[in-house]
Amino acid sequence: MFEMGGGVEVKGGKKTKKEKKKERLEGVKKEMDIDDHEIPIEDLEQRYNTNVTTGMTSTFARQVLERDGPNELKPPKGTPEYVKFARQLAGGLQCLMWVAAAICFIAFGIELARGNFTCFDNLYLAITLIAVVVVTGCFGYYQEFKSTNIIASFKNLVPQQALVIRDGRKDTISAKELVVGDLVEVKGGDRIPADIRIITAQSCKVDNSSLTGESEPQTRSPECTHENPMETKNIAFFSTTVLEGVATGVIINTGDRTIIGRIATLASGVGNEKTPIAIEIEHFVDIIAGLAIFFGFTFFVVALFIGYSFLEAMIYFMAIVVAYVPEGLLATVTVCLSLTAKRLARKNCVVKNLEAVETLGSTSVICSDKTGTLTQNRMTVAHLWFDNHVHSADTTEDQSGQSFDQSSETWRSLARVAGLCNRAIFRPDQEGIPIPRRTVVGDASETALLKFTELTIGNIEQYRNRFKKVAELPFNSTNKFALSIHELEDPLDLRYLLVMKGAPERILERCSTILIKGQELPLDEQWTEAFQTAYMDLGGLGERVLGFCNIYLNEKEFPRGFSFDPDELNFTTSNLCFCGLVSMIDPPRATVPDAVMKCRTAGIRVVMVTGDHPITAKAIAANVGIISEGSETVEDIAIRKRIPVERVNPREARACVINGGQLKDMSSDELDDALRNHPEMVFARTSPQQKLIIVESCQRLGSIVAVTGDGVNDSPALKKADIGIAMGIAGSDAAKNAADMILLDDNFASIVTGVEQGRLIFDNLKKSIAYTLTKNIPELTPYLIYITCSIPLPLGCITILFIELATDIYPSVSLAYEKAESDIMNLKPRNPRRDRLVNESLAVYSYFQIGAIQSFAGFTDYFTAMAQEGWFPLLCIGLRGNWEDTHLQDMQDSYGQEWSFSQRLYQQYTCYTVFFVSIEICQISDVLIRKTRRLSVFTQGFFRNKVLMSAIVFQILLGNLLCYCPGMPNIFNFMPIRGQWWAVPIPYGILIFVYDEIRKLGVRRAPGSWWDQELYY
Amino acid sequence: MSANKDADGGWKTFVWNSERREFLGRTGSSWFKIFLFYVIFYGCLAGIFIGTIQALLLTLSNYKPTYQDRVAPPGLSHTPRSLKHEISFNINDATTYTQYTSAITEFLKPYADEPQKDESKFEDCGEQADTYKMRGDLEPDVLGARKTCRFSKTWLGACSGATDDTYGFKEGKPCLIVKLNRIVYFLPRPPISNGSLPAAVNLNPNLIPIHCNNRRTGEQLGEVKYFGFGGGFPLQYYPYYGKLLQPQYLQPLVAIQFSNITLNEDIRIECKVFGGNIDYSEKDRYQGRFDVKLIISS
């Protein structure tokens, strides 16, 4: 009942928020409603006071520049450095420490007001607390500063140039100086300098992948083909690249007013989510604060009851609350996180925000962009169909995969067509670079074919030289084919060879024979059907299919020197011989399927969110395992069962492909339902806003969402995600700015490493915190006993600070090096509502069990040291009044000996030291038991964690230094103590170890039992 | 146990969830179990603790302190006590010094003749400084309780209170009664050479001499009179056998009278005992010495 009520309420609350967001998104969309692409050129000229042949006048351009400002994206309003620093000082733990410091100052003030000028402990404590916050703040700030620098170094510093026509003259100027109305000329290889309306174009193609995620080149031409500016062909967008061809256009938007600029602004408008670790730490601070106030109040009442004055009781209250603050914890958490950040950096994940390290570990959904993240962002030949068989080509980045059988005659012909009928060429001087990575001038599919032929038949340039080209017809969208005519390499053979490639159905139309195993066979019904099946199959894989054919031209009809006119087609272009099909795709990265698999076993759902076409998206998803084998979409089931889509029960379908159009019509509840019901999701043709909506929907379902992406279009989603992961090489600046983490090698598999490290650090932080919290009790109980039983103070404030900030820091950090207890990558991601960093059983076990044992150890040692020096335990009780009387110089001990005040004080320091040593000894035992939460320490390997071992040695050495270094008594209140006082707490240390082993044994033996529930943390 | 708390976040339901009959997130039986667990747990711990302390007490002697490194070398304490290292009074106003004089009276009570009558407990050790008077080991053997040397307050002369119950305070010639803090079985050794001693101190092989001086030059301390065993602590009163074996032990005293001190001025006085095993410490102002500021106004 309760839950339902709560659920409804939550949804209601979110809805209003969502509506607001929608309004804002709607606003952004509205802004995009421009008609610059629809109006006639003349109107455009008038609107921007320009001319489509001579351009603007430079004087007017200058005016416009003054009005609109330079054509560049305003760097996202970077957080000012002081705000960044202040943020480091304002976390949950930091706030706790600020409050504690304030309380210390108040207590100190009260002491001063009461005329006690000797007690500076509170002041020291306050100063130390502030120092700890500031120092760790500086440390964290420095870490972030460093990773920001790494990221900044990626920025492209070369200023962009643009070819502009002004006053009728062509001129190269810096792209920054372009203004609306400028006439610019772009050619293959250029970056488009602003949003432009195309005026003229010659086979111009652009790569919009950074904007929309489509890996296919888009044709740009002067006609307006769509009312939506995003879809129309006559607008080219800022920061996309021209792949081939040339175009001129009039600038219609510059700088932040471009589409890219607007998306970037959208990203900066998206609020950052609180990291899970920050939430955990706040929860933990709540626990601490609650316990502190509970304890403080209890003893406040007790103190009043005993007969202390109100003011004294108040001071005790404050002291207890402050004593509960784990001073060392902040440093421990910061260091542990930065250690992991460092470890990740070595594995090519740079973390911008330390806390993001852990976020990856709690991630339950990864929304991954396709292009460039899952795929190589490089068209590659994937399949060939010849001899009536589909052959798979090697699509791996490093050509380590299997190749196909190349012995067939048909293959030779096919390769020849692919090699010759191809205008793409390598840029010169790239001999050292592996073929797949060489840069090519040419469109994507020709590039793919060029690389493919270069790989399979060797140096294609020489090959082409052997077949002299006499004529060619480049690909155009009306013909949908390209052809070229070559002389043969055999000088005696005077025939010409015509090679042609193009859209498979167009090619097939022109063929009358088909080449099978080197034999030309008539292209009958049977072969046509085989062709159709193959074509459908390859198309169904989301691949772009091209058909290839050739013919030897009759030497009588076309003798040497015949003038071929490609425009008139004065030669045979029918009854050709079909060679085969080649299909291309932007193939997934080799490491991705494995990484996706690992994510799955780790209980992480990988959702593909792409701007690309549904078929391609689905094919890649199936390829990398996002849609697993055997999973079907509703449509698949419909086809299999031969029933209409509407009659399929959507719950039967594991997989689901939703495209942007469908998404637009879905309510947020429907989207939630879809995400809930289909474990395998692919979103295609999504806009940046829709990516944002998908991320929000996942978060609404309680998931911790990681988003990967590289394009500008991903940046709002990256920002919105719990952790945004941008690609370091392919990523745009906008994406990197919005992300929390950057993969320097663009490798999706690095995310898996990140997840593993994140989970490990969560586990290990838990251990570190448990370790750090434990000693709070032995630090607090002396004070409580001091108040209630009036014994001489067993443990001083400075000593506590030494434990917290010196001796115990290294061991607590060393737990960060602990190996995982079990295979953490086989577990489900933690449930952020249930699996807390610090839960009650952790606090209770640390405080009231291990902490209690440590307290007893300390008191045993304390009473031993007192008794051996002449103060018997029973005498100690109630001793405090005289003991602390500075004027009493002859106080009698149990033997009747008289002690001066200073002698008593040094005895008190001895007690401090003895108590300190006891805590240290017990903490050594504590750090050993904290190595594991469930397994026996012996299974985990007692000495395996070398850092931990050295930490223990360090702890002992530092303890000895503090005890025996001359001068310590008067500076830090440490006294050289007798050897046997080190030994007194050892039995308690052993007790801790044995008790914890018993606890773990019980937890392992009886899972789910009372013991497990109460004692497993 | 916290799932419920997180689920609806209501404090009221957390404190008392009537549906699940849970108080603070636990049902009655759950509370009982955890309570029982902690009773047993702490019971065992307390048992171990008490056992350890008992074992510790077994190793301790009631007569001989295990270690004395913190209490020795002895401190030098004076009566009346100073307040913030100063003794100030007005000779014309008795209320300003009665607290001091009554402290001395109180302190000297055991040194009266009356309490020292019991021959089974006290013995005379002569009025001249003599060597240590050993009374056996620090064990409760056949000797039983040890006798104590008598010390009569009359030996303190002008500071005994016999003639002047204000111990010189009303005349501006205040007395300080000084004692060396007692330490079980401690044998103070007289100074070996007189090289380091002030000239005024006479060397006696059976006496731990005491000497007072003004701390700052230029102050007028005037004459200082020492009463009792010629300005020192005689050795026959040592060693001390502890509270159990020598419950009525009387330490030797030295009374110091500042008989010609400048009035209406801050005078800082330092008194020091000298001995082979007497030490001074920068940090401990009462180890083997003390200093006090006398402000006597008239």
Coordinates of N, CA and C in Angstrom, one line a residue, chain A residues 378-545:
Chain A
R378 N 34.1 3.9 -39.7 CA 34.9 3.7 -40.9 C 34.2 2.7 -41.7
M379 N 33.7 3.1 -42.9 CA 33.1 2.1 -43.8 C 34.1 1.1 -44.2
T380 N 33.7 -0.2 -44.0 CA 34.6 -1.3 -44.3 C 33.8 -2.3 -45.1
V381 N 34.4 -3.0 -46.0 CA 33.8 -4.1 -46.7 C 33.6 -5.2 -45.7
A382 N 32.3 -5.6 -45.6 CA 32.0 -6.7 -44.6 C 31.7 -8.0 -45.3
H383 N 31.0 -8.0 -46.4 CA 30.6 -9.2 -47.0 C 30.7 -9.1 -48.5
L384 N 30.9 -10.2 -49.1 CA 30.9 -10.3 -50.6 C 30.0 -11.4 -51.0
W385 N 29.3 -11.2 -52.1 CA 28.5 -12.4 -52.6 C 29.0 -12.7 -54.0
F386 N 29.6 -13.8 -54.2 CA 29.9 -14.2 -55.5 C 29.9 -15.8 -55.5
D387 N 29.9 -16.3 -56.7 CA 29.7 -17.8 -56.8 C 28.6 -18.3 -56.0
N388 N 27.6 -17.5 -55.8 CA 26.4 -17.9 -55.1 C 26.6 -18.2 -53.6
H389 N 27.7 -17.5 -53.1 CA 27.9 -17.7 -51.7 C 28.2 -16.3 -51.1
V390 N 27.8 -16.2 -49.8 CA 28.2 -15.0 -49.1 C 29.5 -15.2 -48.4
H391 N 30.5 -14.4 -48.7 CA 31.8 -14.5 -48.0 C 31.9 -13.3 -47.1
S392 N 32.5 -13.6 -45.9 CA 32.8 -12.6 -45.0 C 34.2 -12.0 -45.1
A393 N 34.3 -10.7 -45.1 CA 35.6 -10.1 -45.2 C 36.0 -9.8 -43.8
D394 N 37.3 -9.6 -43.7 CA 37.9 -9.3 -42.3 C 37.6 -7.8 -42.0
T395 N 36.8 -7.6 -40.9 CA 36.5 -6.2 -40.6 C 37.2 -5.7 -39.4
T396 N 38.1 -6.5 -38.9 CA 38.8 -6.0 -37.6 C 39.7 -4.9 -37.9
E397 N 40.0 -4.1 -36.9 CA 40.8 -2.9 -37.1 C 42.2 -3.2 -37.5
D398 N 42.7 -4.3 -37.0 CA 44.1 -4.7 -37.2 C 44.3 -5.8 -38.2
Q399 N 43.2 -6.2 -38.9 CA 43.3 -7.2 -39.9 C 43.7 -8.5 -39.3
S400 N 43.2 -8.8 -38.1 CA 43.7 -10.1 -37.5 C 42.7 -11.2 -37.7
G401 N 41.5 -10.8 -38.4 CA 40.5 -11.8 -38.5 C 40.7 -12.8 -39.7
Q402 N 39.7 -13.6 -39.9 CA 39.8 -14.6 -40.9 C 39.4 -14.0 -42.3
S403 N 40.2 -14.4 -43.3 CA 39.8 -13.9 -44.6 C 39.0 -15.0 -45.3
F404 N 38.6 -14.7 -46.5 CA 37.7 -15.7 -47.2 C 38.6 -16.4 -48.3
D405 N 38.0 -17.3 -49.0 CA 38.7 -18.0 -50.0 C 38.8 -17.2 -51.3
Q406 N 40.0 -16.9 -51.7 CA 40.2 -16.0 -52.8 C 40.7 -16.7 -54.1
S407 N 40.4 -18.0 -54.1 CA 41.0 -18.7 -55.3 C 40.1 -18.6 -56.5
S408 N 38.9 -18.3 -56.3 CA 37.9 -18.3 -57.4 C 38.2 -17.3 -58.5
E409 N 37.9 -17.7 -59.7 CA 38.1 -16.8 -60.9 C 37.2 -15.6 -60.7
T410 N 36.0 -15.8 -60.2 CA 35.0 -14.8 -60.1 C 35.5 -13.7 -59.2
W411 N 36.2 -14.2 -58.1 CA 36.7 -13.2 -57.2 C 37.7 -12.2 -57.9
R412 N 38.5 -12.8 -58.8 CA 39.5 -12.0 -59.5 C 38.8 -10.9 -60.3
S413 N 37.7 -11.3 -61.0 CA 37.0 -10.3 -61.8 C 36.3 -9.3 -60.9
L414 N 35.7 -9.8 -59.8 CA 35.0 -8.8 -58.9 C 36.0 -7.8 -58.3
A415 N 37.2 -8.4 -57.9 CA 38.2 -7.5 -57.3 C 38.7 -6.5 -58.4
R416 N 38.8 -6.9 -59.6 CA 39.2 -6.0 -60.6 C 38.2 -4.9 -60.8
V417 N 36.9 -5.2 -60.8 CA 36.0 -4.2 -61.0 C 36.0 -3.2 -59.8
A418 N 36.1 -3.8 -58.6 CA 36.2 -3.0 -57.4 C 37.4 -2.1 -57.4
G419 N 38.5 -2.6 -57.9 CA 39.7 -1.8 -57.9 C 39.8 -0.8 -58.9
L420 N 39.2 -1.1 -60.1 CA 39.3 -0.1 -61.2 C 38.2 0.9 -61.2
C421 N 37.0 0.4 -60.9 CA 35.9 1.4 -61.0 C 35.8 2.1 -59.6
N422 N 36.8 2.9 -59.4 CA 37.0 3.5 -58.1 C 37.9 4.7 -58.2
R423 N 37.3 5.9 -57.8 CA 38.1 7.1 -57.9 C 38.9 7.5 -56.7
A424 N 38.7 6.8 -55.6 CA 39.3 7.1 -54.4 C 40.8 6.8 -54.5
I425 N 41.6 7.7 -53.9 CA 43.1 7.4 -53.9 C 43.6 7.7 -52.5
F426 N 44.7 7.1 -52.2 CA 45.3 7.4 -50.9 C 46.0 8.7 -51.0
R427 N 46.0 9.4 -49.8 CA 46.9 10.6 -49.8 C 48.3 10.1 -49.8
P428 N 49.2 10.8 -50.4 CA 50.6 10.3 -50.6 C 51.3 10.3 -49.2
D429 N 52.4 9.6 -49.3 CA 53.4 9.5 -48.1 C 52.7 8.8 -46.9
Q430 N 52.1 7.7 -47.1 CA 51.5 7.0 -46.0 C 51.9 5.5 -45.9
E431 N 53.1 5.3 -46.5 CA 53.6 3.9 -46.6 C 53.7 3.2 -45.2
G432 N 54.1 4.0 -44.2 CA 54.3 3.4 -42.9 C 53.0 3.0 -42.1
I433 N 51.9 3.7 -42.6 CA 50.7 3.5 -41.8 C 49.9 2.3 -42.2
P434 N 49.4 1.5 -41.3 CA 48.6 0.4 -41.7 C 47.4 0.8 -42.6
I435 N 47.1 0.0 -43.6 CA 46.2 0.4 -44.6 C 44.8 0.9 -44.0
P436 N 44.3 0.2 -43.1 CA 42.9 0.7 -42.6 C 43.0 2.1 -42.0
R437 N 44.2 2.5 -41.6 CA 44.2 3.8 -41.0 C 44.6 5.0 -41.9
R438 N 45.0 4.6 -43.2 CA 45.4 5.7 -44.1 C 44.3 6.6 -44.4
T439 N 44.6 7.8 -44.7 CA 43.6 8.7 -45.1 C 43.4 8.6 -46.6
V440 N 42.2 8.8 -47.1 CA 41.8 8.6 -48.4 C 41.1 9.8 -48.9
V441 N 41.3 10.1 -50.2 CA 40.4 11.2 -50.8 C 39.4 10.4 -51.6
G442 N 38.1 10.6 -51.2 CA 37.1 9.9 -51.9 C 35.9 9.6 -50.9
D443 N 34.8 9.2 -51.5 CA 33.7 9.0 -50.6 C 33.8 7.7 -49.8
A444 N 32.9 7.5 -48.9 CA 33.1 6.5 -47.9 C 33.1 5.1 -48.5
S445 N 32.2 4.8 -49.5 CA 32.2 3.5 -50.0 C 33.3 3.2 -50.9
E446 N 33.7 4.2 -51.7 CA 34.9 4.0 -52.5 C 36.2 3.8 -51.6
T447 N 36.2 4.6 -50.5 CA 37.3 4.4 -49.6 C 37.4 3.0 -49.1
A448 N 36.2 2.5 -48.7 CA 36.2 1.1 -48.2 C 36.6 0.2 -49.2
L449 N 36.2 0.4 -50.5 CA 36.6 -0.6 -51.6 C 38.1 -0.4 -51.8
L450 N 38.6 0.8 -51.8 CA 40.0 1.0 -52.1 C 40.8 0.3 -51.0
K451 N 40.5 0.5 -49.8 CA 41.3 -0.2 -48.7 C 41.1 -1.7 -48.8
F452 N 39.9 -2.1 -49.2 CA 39.7 -3.6 -49.3 C 40.5 -4.2 -50.4
T453 N 40.5 -3.5 -51.5 CA 41.3 -4.1 -52.7 C 42.8 -3.9 -52.4
E454 N 43.2 -2.8 -51.8 CA 44.6 -2.7 -51.4 C 45.1 -3.8 -50.5
L455 N 44.2 -4.2 -49.6 CA 44.5 -5.3 -48.7 C 44.5 -6.7 -49.4
T456 N 43.6 -6.9 -50.3 CA 43.5 -8.2 -50.9 C 44.3 -8.4 -52.1
I457 N 44.4 -7.4 -53.0 CA 45.2 -7.7 -54.2 C 46.5 -6.9 -54.3
G458 N 46.8 -6.1 -53.2 CA 48.1 -5.5 -53.2 C 48.0 -4.0 -53.8
N459 N 49.1 -3.5 -54.1 CA 49.2 -2.1 -54.4 C 48.3 -1.7 -55.5
I460 N 47.3 -1.0 -55.2 CA 46.2 -0.7 -56.1 C 46.6 0.4 -57.1
E461 N 47.5 1.2 -56.7 CA 47.9 2.3 -57.7 C 48.6 1.7 -58.9
Q462 N 49.5 0.7 -58.6 CA 50.2 0.1 -59.7 C 49.2 -0.7 -60.5
Y463 N 48.3 -1.4 -59.8 CA 47.3 -2.2 -60.5 C 46.5 -1.3 -61.5
R464 N 46.1 -0.1 -61.0 CA 45.4 0.7 -61.9 C 46.2 1.2 -63.1
N465 N 47.5 1.4 -62.8 CA 48.3 1.9 -63.9 C 48.4 0.8 -65.0
R466 N 48.3 -0.4 -64.6 CA 48.4 -1.5 -65.7 C 47.2 -1.5 -66.5
F467 N 46.1 -1.1 -66.0 CA 44.8 -0.9 -66.8 C 44.6 0.5 -67.0
K468 N 45.0 1.0 -68.1 CA 44.9 2.4 -68.4 C 43.5 2.8 -68.5
K469 N 43.1 3.9 -67.8 CA 41.7 4.3 -67.8 C 41.5 5.2 -69.1
V470 N 40.5 4.9 -69.8 CA 40.2 5.8 -71.0 C 39.0 6.6 -70.8
A471 N 38.1 6.2 -70.0 CA 36.9 7.0 -69.8 C 36.3 6.6 -68.5
E472 N 35.5 7.5 -67.9 CA 34.8 7.2 -66.7 C 33.5 8.0 -66.5
L473 N 32.6 7.5 -65.8 CA 31.4 8.2 -65.4 C 31.3 8.1 -63.9
P474 N 31.4 9.2 -63.1 CA 31.3 9.0 -61.7 C 29.9 8.7 -61.3
F475 N 29.8 8.3 -60.1 CA 28.5 8.0 -59.5 C 27.6 9.2 -59.4
N476 N 26.4 9.1 -59.8 CA 25.4 10.2 -59.5 C 24.1 9.6 -59.1
S477 N 23.3 10.4 -58.5 CA 22.1 9.9 -57.9 C 21.0 9.5 -58.9
T478 N 21.1 10.0 -60.1 CA 20.1 9.7 -61.1 C 20.4 8.3 -61.7
N479 N 21.6 8.1 -62.1 CA 22.0 6.8 -62.7 C 22.1 5.8 -61.6
K480 N 22.6 6.1 -60.5 CA 22.9 5.2 -59.4 C 23.9 4.2 -59.8
F481 N 24.8 4.5 -60.7 CA 25.9 3.7 -61.0 C 27.1 4.5 -61.4
A482 N 28.3 3.9 -61.4 CA 29.5 4.5 -61.8 C 30.2 3.5 -62.8
L483 N 30.8 4.0 -63.8 CA 31.5 3.1 -64.7 C 32.8 3.7 -65.1
S484 N 33.7 2.8 -65.6 CA 34.9 3.3 -66.2 C 35.4 2.3 -67.2
I485 N 36.1 2.8 -68.2 CA 36.6 1.9 -69.3 C 38.1 1.9 -69.3
H486 N 38.6 0.7 -69.4 CA 40.1 0.6 -69.3 C 40.6 -0.3 -70.4
E487 N 41.9 0.0 -70.7 CA 42.7 -0.9 -71.6 C 43.1 -2.1 -70.8
L488 N 43.4 -3.2 -71.4 CA 43.8 -4.4 -70.7 C 45.3 -4.4 -70.4
E489 N 45.7 -5.2 -69.4 CA 47.1 -5.1 -69.1 C 47.9 -5.9 -70.1
D490 N 47.3 -6.8 -70.8 CA 48.0 -7.5 -71.9 C 48.0 -6.7 -73.1
P491 N 49.2 -6.2 -73.5 CA 49.2 -5.2 -74.6 C 48.7 -5.8 -76.0
L492 N 48.7 -7.2 -76.0 CA 48.3 -7.8 -77.3 C 46.8 -7.9 -77.4
D493 N 46.1 -7.9 -76.2 CA 44.7 -7.9 -76.2 C 44.1 -6.5 -76.4
L494 N 43.5 -6.3 -77.5 CA 43.1 -4.9 -77.8 C 41.7 -4.5 -77.4
R495 N 41.1 -5.5 -76.7 CA 39.7 -5.1 -76.2 C 39.8 -4.1 -75.1
Y496 N 38.7 -3.4 -74.9 CA 38.5 -2.6 -73.8 C 37.7 -3.3 -72.7
L497 N 38.0 -2.9 -71.5 CA 37.2 -3.5 -70.4 C 36.3 -2.4 -69.8
L498 N 35.0 -2.7 -69.7 CA 34.1 -1.8 -69.1 C 33.8 -2.3 -67.7
V499 N 34.0 -1.6 -66.7 CA 33.7 -2.0 -65.3 C 32.6 -1.0 -64.8
M500 N 31.7 -1.6 -64.0 CA 30.6 -0.8 -63.5 C 30.2 -1.3 -62.1
K501 N 29.9 -0.3 -61.3 CA 29.3 -0.7 -60.0 C 28.2 0.3 -59.7
G502 N 27.3 -0.1 -58.8 CA 26.2 0.7 -58.4 C 25.2 0.0 -57.6
A503 N 24.0 0.6 -57.5 CA 22.9 0.0 -56.8 C 22.6 -1.3 -57.4
P504 N 22.6 -2.4 -56.6 CA 22.5 -3.8 -57.1 C 21.4 -4.0 -58.1
E505 N 20.2 -3.4 -57.8 CA 19.1 -3.7 -58.7 C 19.3 -3.0 -60.1
R506 N 20.0 -1.8 -60.1 CA 20.3 -1.1 -61.3 C 21.3 -1.9 -62.1
I507 N 22.2 -2.5 -61.4 CA 23.3 -3.2 -62.1 C 22.7 -4.5 -62.7
L508 N 21.8 -5.1 -61.9 CA 21.3 -6.4 -62.4 C 20.5 -6.2 -63.7
E509 N 19.8 -5.0 -63.7 CA 19.0 -4.7 -64.9 C 19.8 -4.7 -66.2
R510 N 21.1 -4.3 -66.0 CA 21.9 -4.2 -67.2 C 22.7 -5.5 -67.5
C511 N 22.5 -6.5 -66.7 CA 23.3 -7.7 -66.9 C 22.4 -8.8 -67.6
S512 N 23.1 -9.6 -68.4 CA 22.4 -10.8 -69.0 C 23.1 -12.1 -68.6
T513 N 24.3 -12.0 -68.1 CA 25.0 -13.2 -67.7 C 25.5 -13.0 -66.2
I514 N 25.9 -14.1 -65.6 CA 26.5 -14.0 -64.3 C 27.7 -14.9 -64.2
L515 N 28.7 -14.4 -63.6 CA 29.9 -15.1 -63.5 C 29.9 -16.1 -62.3
I516 N 29.9 -17.4 -62.6 CA 30.0 -18.4 -61.5 C 31.2 -19.2 -61.6
K517 N 32.0 -19.2 -60.7 CA 33.3 -20.0 -60.7 C 34.0 -19.8 -62.0
G518 N 34.1 -18.5 -62.4 CA 34.8 -18.2 -63.7 C 34.1 -18.4 -64.9
Q519 N 32.9 -19.1 -64.8 CA 32.1 -19.3 -66.0 C 31.0 -18.3 -66.2
E520 N 30.8 -17.8 -67.4 CA 29.7 -16.9 -67.6 C 28.5 -17.7 -67.9
L521 N 27.5 -17.6 -67.0 CA 26.3 -18.4 -67.2 C 25.2 -17.4 -67.4
P522 N 24.2 -17.8 -68.2 CA 23.0 -16.9 -68.4 C 22.3 -16.6 -67.1
L523 N 21.9 -15.3 -67.0 CA 21.3 -14.9 -65.8 C 19.8 -15.3 -65.9
D524 N 19.5 -16.5 -65.4 CA 18.1 -16.9 -65.5 C 17.3 -16.6 -64.2
E525 N 16.1 -17.1 -64.1 CA 15.2 -16.9 -63.0 C 15.9 -17.3 -61.7
Q526 N 16.6 -18.5 -61.8 CA 17.2 -19.1 -60.6 C 18.2 -18.2 -60.0
W527 N 19.1 -17.6 -60.9 CA 20.2 -16.8 -60.4 C 19.6 -15.5 -59.9
T528 N 18.6 -15.0 -60.6 CA 18.0 -13.7 -60.2 C 17.5 -13.9 -58.7
E529 N 16.8 -15.0 -58.5 CA 16.3 -15.2 -57.2 C 17.4 -15.3 -56.1
A530 N 18.5 -16.0 -56.5 CA 19.6 -16.2 -55.6 C 20.2 -14.8 -55.3
F531 N 20.2 -14.0 -56.4 CA 20.7 -12.6 -56.2 C 19.8 -11.9 -55.2
Q532 N 18.5 -12.0 -55.4 CA 17.6 -11.3 -54.6 C 17.7 -11.7 -53.1
T533 N 17.9 -13.0 -52.9 CA 18.0 -13.5 -51.5 C 19.3 -12.9 -50.9
A534 N 20.4 -12.9 -51.6 CA 21.6 -12.4 -51.1 C 21.5 -10.9 -50.8
Y535 N 20.9 -10.2 -51.7 CA 20.7 -8.8 -51.6 C 19.9 -8.5 -50.3
M536 N 18.8 -9.2 -50.2 CA 18.0 -9.0 -49.0 C 18.7 -9.3 -47.7
D537 N 19.5 -10.4 -47.8 CA 20.2 -10.8 -46.6 C 21.2 -9.8 -46.1
L538 N 22.0 -9.3 -47.1 CA 23.0 -8.3 -46.8 C 22.4 -7.0 -46.4
G539 N 21.3 -6.6 -47.1 CA 20.6 -5.4 -46.7 C 20.1 -5.5 -45.3
G540 N 19.6 -6.7 -45.0 CA 19.0 -6.9 -43.6 C 20.1 -6.8 -42.6
L541 N 21.3 -7.0 -42.9 CA 22.4 -6.9 -41.9 C 22.7 -5.4 -41.7
G542 N 22.0 -4.5 -42.4 CA 22.2 -3.1 -42.2 C 23.4 -2.6 -43.0
E543 N 23.7 -3.4 -44.1 CA 24.9 -3.1 -44.8 C 24.5 -2.4 -46.1
R544 N 25.4 -1.6 -46.6 CA 25.2 -0.9 -47.9 C 25.7 -1.8 -48.9
V545 N 24.9 -2.2 -49.9 CA 25.2 -3.2 -50.9 C 25.5 -2.5 -52.2

